[in-house]
């Protein structure tokens, strides 16, 4: 089984959580070979968010320091899946689309997938002022980081665990969303942006448009300065992504060796008891998703890399 962690930050979202949790396609994911954990990060809620999440089968992580970025930092630290998916607890993001998005992630060997909510088909789900602000911030982000992303503020991402371990993301608040995208693309990971359906928000709006917008602007410029300084260091000869992939491959090899050793011990123990049968081992998984060479060439040619 491949392992998936869905991380959902939540601040006073007890009302929306039943709808959000019901939208997670557990059976479809299991049929596609994914084991699943859903982590709800209770970001110092004053309602029953934590209790409702537990009652619905989620793992609850407490983050007393409020902030979108703070919540995600705690959730990612707690996640155990080899792939991590995200989305808000306000009913806006399509968790039911995860099987399709994960198929794209695997088939096209993507390491960091982000989503675009700003298509015309979603125009009724967002206030016009918020739409304009999102387009403006996204345009500035593209100009500074040259990654071509159309929606720098989207809160739904799907990525390999080794990406998170390799990037430096510091924002405690809403700017976390743009920072993680810019960090992943600048580090050299295989990135892709795909359109999604964006839905009308349920419950109370938490966004503070002016303070959050100013904070996002400040973060963009500080991140760009930090990125420029990093790239000016001549010792940084090996791209971050290359190191992260090698480390992830070594970790998987170590896990496979550990499983094999446990299987051998089980085999010998069964033999001493007179009940020796060959234990089943999980199929080996390569560091990359296996594709026929011709399919891989076609995918690489058509992949819209950020």
Coordinates of C-alpha atoms in Angstrom, one line a residue:
X1 CA 0.0 0.0 0.0
X2 CA 1.1 3.5 -0.8
X3 CA 0.6 5.9 2.2
X4 CA -1.3 9.2 2.0
X5 CA -1.7 11.9 4.8
X6 CA -4.3 14.5 4.3
X7 CA -3.5 17.6 6.5
X8 CA -6.3 20.0 7.2
X9 CA -5.8 23.2 9.3
X10 CA -8.9 24.2 11.3
X11 CA -9.8 27.2 13.3
X12 CA -13.4 27.0 14.7
X13 CA -14.6 24.7 11.9
X14 CA -16.8 22.3 13.9
X15 CA -19.7 23.2 11.7
X16 CA -17.9 22.4 8.4
X17 CA -15.9 19.3 9.4
X18 CA -18.7 16.8 8.9
X19 CA -19.1 17.9 5.3
X20 CA -15.3 18.1 4.7
X21 CA -14.6 14.6 6.2
X22 CA -17.5 13.1 4.2
X23 CA -16.0 14.4 1.0
X24 CA -12.8 12.4 1.5
X25 CA -13.1 9.3 -0.9
X26 CA -11.8 6.7 1.4
X27 CA -13.0 3.7 -0.5
X28 CA -11.9 5.0 -3.9
X29 CA -8.4 5.7 -2.4
X30 CA -8.2 2.3 -0.9
X31 CA -9.2 0.7 -4.2
X32 CA -6.3 2.6 -5.8
X33 CA -3.8 1.2 -3.3
X34 CA -3.6 4.1 -0.9
X35 CA -3.6 3.7 2.9
X36 CA -4.9 6.9 4.5
X37 CA -4.6 9.1 7.6
X38 CA -6.5 12.4 7.9
X39 CA -4.9 14.9 10.3
X40 CA -6.9 17.9 11.5
X41 CA -4.8 20.6 13.1
X42 CA -6.8 22.3 15.8
X43 CA -5.4 25.9 15.6
X44 CA -6.5 27.0 19.1
X45 CA -10.2 26.8 18.3
X46 CA -12.8 28.0 20.8
X47 CA -15.5 25.6 19.6
X48 CA -15.7 21.8 19.4
X49 CA -13.4 21.5 16.4
X50 CA -11.1 18.9 18.0
X51 CA -13.9 16.7 19.4
X52 CA -15.9 16.7 16.1
X53 CA -12.7 15.8 14.2
X54 CA -12.0 12.9 16.5
X55 CA -15.5 11.7 16.3
X56 CA -15.2 11.6 12.5
X57 CA -12.1 9.5 12.6
X58 CA -9.4 12.1 12.2
X59 CA -6.1 12.3 14.0
X60 CA -6.2 15.6 15.9
X61 CA -3.0 17.6 16.3
X62 CA -3.1 20.7 18.6
X63 CA -1.3 23.9 17.5
X64 CA -1.9 26.6 20.1
X65 CA 0.0 29.2 18.1
X66 CA -2.5 30.6 15.7
X67 CA -1.6 31.0 12.1
X68 CA -2.1 29.2 8.8
X69 CA 1.6 28.4 8.5
X70 CA 1.9 27.4 12.1
X71 CA -0.9 24.9 11.7
X72 CA 0.6 23.4 8.6
X73 CA 4.1 23.1 10.2
X74 CA 2.5 21.1 13.1
X75 CA 0.5 18.9 10.7
X76 CA 3.4 18.1 8.4
X77 CA 5.6 17.2 11.4
X78 CA 2.9 14.7 12.5
X79 CA 2.1 13.2 9.1
X80 CA 3.4 9.7 8.3
X81 CA 2.4 9.3 4.7
X82 CA 4.9 9.2 1.9
X83 CA 2.6 11.6 0.0
X84 CA 0.9 14.6 1.7
X85 CA -2.2 16.4 0.5
X86 CA -3.7 19.5 1.9
X87 CA -6.9 21.6 1.9
X88 CA -8.9 23.9 4.1
X89 CA -11.7 22.9 6.5
X90 CA -14.1 25.3 5.0
X91 CA -15.7 23.1 2.3
X92 CA -13.9 25.1 -0.5
X93 CA -11.5 22.4 -1.8
X94 CA -12.5 19.2 -3.6
X95 CA -11.1 16.4 -1.6
X96 CA -13.2 14.1 -3.7
X97 CA -10.9 14.9 -6.6
X98 CA -7.9 13.3 -4.8
X99 CA -7.9 9.9 -6.7
X100 CA -7.7 11.8 -10.0
X101 CA -5.0 14.2 -8.7
X102 CA -2.9 11.4 -7.2
X103 CA -3.1 9.5 -10.5
X104 CA -1.6 12.5 -12.3
X105 CA 1.0 12.8 -9.6
X106 CA 2.2 9.3 -10.1
X107 CA 1.7 9.0 -13.9
X108 CA 3.6 12.1 -14.6
X109 CA 6.2 11.7 -11.9
X110 CA 5.4 15.0 -10.2
X111 CA 7.0 15.8 -6.9
X112 CA 5.0 18.9 -6.0
X113 CA 1.5 19.6 -7.4
X114 CA -0.3 22.8 -6.7
X115 CA -3.8 23.8 -7.9
X116 CA -5.4 26.7 -9.7
X117 CA -8.7 28.0 -8.4
X118 CA -8.8 31.1 -10.5
X119 CA -10.5 29.7 -13.6
X120 CA -13.7 31.5 -14.9
X121 CA -15.8 28.5 -13.9
X122 CA -15.0 29.2 -10.2
X123 CA -15.8 33.0 -10.4
X124 CA -18.9 32.7 -8.2
X125 CA -17.1 31.0 -5.3
X126 CA -14.9 34.0 -4.5
X127 CA -15.6 37.7 -3.8
X128 CA -14.6 39.9 -6.8
X129 CA -12.2 41.8 -4.5
X130 CA -10.5 38.5 -3.4
X131 CA -10.3 37.4 -7.0
X132 CA -8.5 40.6 -8.0
X133 CA -6.1 40.4 -5.0
X134 CA -5.3 36.7 -5.8
X135 CA -4.5 37.6 -9.4
X136 CA -2.3 40.5 -8.4
X137 CA -0.4 38.5 -5.8
X138 CA 0.1 35.7 -8.3
X139 CA 1.3 38.0 -11.0
X140 CA 3.9 39.5 -8.6
X141 CA 5.0 36.1 -7.4
X142 CA 5.5 34.9 -11.0
X143 CA 7.5 38.0 -11.8
X144 CA 9.8 37.5 -8.8
X145 CA 10.2 33.7 -8.9
X146 CA 9.7 33.0 -12.6
X147 CA 7.8 29.8 -12.0
X148 CA 4.7 30.4 -14.1
X149 CA 2.2 29.6 -11.4
X150 CA -1.2 31.2 -12.1
X151 CA -2.6 30.9 -8.5
X152 CA 0.1 31.5 -5.8
X153 CA -2.5 31.5 -3.0
X154 CA -4.2 28.2 -3.5
X155 CA -4.3 26.1 -0.4
X156 CA -4.5 22.6 -2.0
X157 CA -1.2 20.9 -2.7
X158 CA -0.1 17.3 -3.1
X159 CA 3.5 16.5 -2.7
X160 CA 6.1 13.8 -1.9
X161 CA 7.3 13.8 1.7
X162 CA 10.9 14.4 0.7
X163 CA 10.0 17.8 -0.8
X164 CA 8.9 19.1 2.6
X165 CA 12.0 17.8 4.3
X166 CA 14.2 19.7 1.8
X167 CA 12.7 23.1 1.6
X168 CA 12.9 26.1 4.1
X169 CA 9.4 27.5 4.6
X170 CA 9.1 30.0 7.5
X171 CA 5.8 31.9 7.2
X172 CA 3.5 31.5 10.3
X173 CA 0.5 32.9 8.5
X174 CA -1.3 33.0 5.2
X175 CA 1.9 33.7 3.2
X176 CA 2.8 30.1 3.9
X177 CA 0.8 29.1 0.8
X178 CA 2.8 31.2 -1.6
X179 CA 6.1 30.4 0.1
X180 CA 5.8 26.6 -0.1
X181 CA 5.2 26.8 -3.8
X182 CA 8.0 29.2 -4.5
X183 CA 10.4 27.2 -2.4
X184 CA 9.5 23.9 -4.1
X185 CA 9.8 25.3 -7.6
X186 CA 13.1 27.2 -6.9
X187 CA 14.6 24.1 -5.3
X188 CA 14.3 22.2 -8.6
X189 CA 11.6 19.7 -7.8
X190 CA 9.3 18.5 -10.6
X191 CA 6.3 20.7 -10.2
X192 CA 2.9 21.0 -11.9
X193 CA -0.1 23.2 -11.5
X194 CA -3.6 21.8 -12.3
X195 CA -7.0 23.4 -12.3
X196 CA -9.6 22.4 -9.7
X197 CA -13.1 23.2 -8.8
X198 CA -13.3 25.8 -6.0
X199 CA -16.5 25.8 -3.9
X200 CA -18.4 28.4 -1.9
X201 CA -17.1 28.7 1.7
X202 CA -19.1 27.4 4.6
X203 CA -19.3 29.2 7.9
X204 CA -17.4 32.3 9.0
X205 CA -14.8 33.9 6.8
X206 CA -11.4 34.0 8.6
X207 CA -9.4 35.9 6.0
X208 CA -8.3 39.4 7.0
X209 CA -7.8 40.8 3.5
X210 CA -5.7 43.9 4.1
X211 CA -3.4 42.6 6.9
X212 CA -2.9 39.3 5.2
X213 CA -2.3 41.0 1.8
X214 CA 0.4 43.3 3.3
X215 CA 2.0 40.3 5.0
X216 CA 2.0 38.4 1.8
X217 CA 3.7 41.2 0.0
X218 CA 6.4 41.5 2.7
X219 CA 7.0 37.8 2.6
X220 CA 7.4 37.7 -1.2
X221 CA 10.2 40.3 -1.2
X222 CA 11.9 38.8 1.9
X223 CA 11.8 35.4 0.3
X224 CA 13.2 36.7 -2.9
X225 CA 16.1 38.3 -1.1
X226 CA 16.8 35.1 0.8
X227 CA 16.6 33.1 -2.5
X228 CA 19.1 35.5 -4.2
X229 CA 21.6 35.2 -1.3
X230 CA 21.3 31.4 -1.4
X231 CA 22.0 31.3 -5.1
X232 CA 25.0 33.5 -4.7
X233 CA 26.8 30.9 -2.6
X234 CA 29.3 29.1 -4.9
X235 CA 29.5 26.0 -2.7
X236 CA 25.9 25.1 -3.5
X237 CA 26.8 23.0 -6.4
X238 CA 24.3 20.1 -6.0
X239 CA 20.6 21.1 -6.3
X240 CA 18.4 20.7 -3.3
X241 CA 16.1 18.4 -5.2
X242 CA 18.9 16.0 -6.2
X243 CA 20.0 15.6 -2.6
X244 CA 16.4 15.1 -1.4
X245 CA 15.7 12.4 -4.0
X246 CA 18.8 10.5 -3.0
X247 CA 18.0 10.7 0.7
X248 CA 14.4 9.5 0.1
X249 CA 15.7 6.6 -2.0
X250 CA 18.1 5.6 0.7
X251 CA 15.3 5.8 3.3
X252 CA 13.1 3.5 1.2
X253 CA 16.0 1.1 0.7
X254 CA 16.6 1.0 4.5
X255 CA 12.9 0.3 5.1
X256 CA 12.8 -2.4 2.5
X257 CA 15.9 -4.1 4.2
X258 CA 14.2 -3.9 7.5
X259 CA 11.0 -5.5 6.2
X260 CA 13.1 -8.2 4.5
X261 CA 15.0 -8.9 7.8
X262 CA 11.7 -9.2 9.7
X263 CA 10.4 -11.6 7.1
X264 CA 13.5 -13.8 7.4
X265 CA 13.1 -13.9 11.1
X266 CA 9.5 -14.8 10.8
X267 CA 10.4 -17.6 8.3
X268 CA 13.0 -19.1 10.7
X269 CA 10.6 -18.8 13.7
X270 CA 7.9 -20.6 11.7
X271 CA 10.4 -23.3 10.7
X272 CA 11.4 -24.0 14.3
X273 CA 7.7 -24.4 15.1
X274 CA 7.2 -26.8 12.2
X275 CA 5.0 -24.5 10.3
X276 CA 7.4 -22.9 7.9
X277 CA 5.8 -21.1 5.0
X278 CA 7.3 -18.3 2.9
X279 CA 6.1 -15.0 4.2
X280 CA 4.7 -12.5 1.7
X281 CA 6.9 -9.4 1.1
X282 CA 5.7 -6.1 -0.3
X283 CA 6.5 -5.5 -3.9
X284 CA 9.6 -3.4 -4.2
X285 CA 9.0 0.2 -5.2
X286 CA 11.6 2.2 -7.1
X287 CA 12.5 5.8 -6.2
X288 CA 10.6 6.9 -9.3
X289 CA 7.1 5.8 -10.5
X290 CA 7.7 2.9 -13.0
X291 CA 6.8 3.8 -16.5
X292 CA 7.7 2.2 -19.9
X293 CA 10.4 4.2 -21.5
X294 CA 8.3 5.3 -24.4
X295 CA 5.5 6.4 -22.1
X296 CA 8.0 8.2 -19.9
X297 CA 9.4 10.1 -22.9
X298 CA 5.9 11.2 -23.9
X299 CA 5.1 12.3 -20.4
X300 CA 8.2 14.3 -20.1
X301 CA 7.6 16.0 -23.4
X302 CA 4.1 17.0 -22.5
X303 CA 4.6 17.8 -18.8
X304 CA 4.0 21.5 -18.0
X305 CA 6.8 22.1 -15.6
X306 CA 6.7 25.1 -13.4

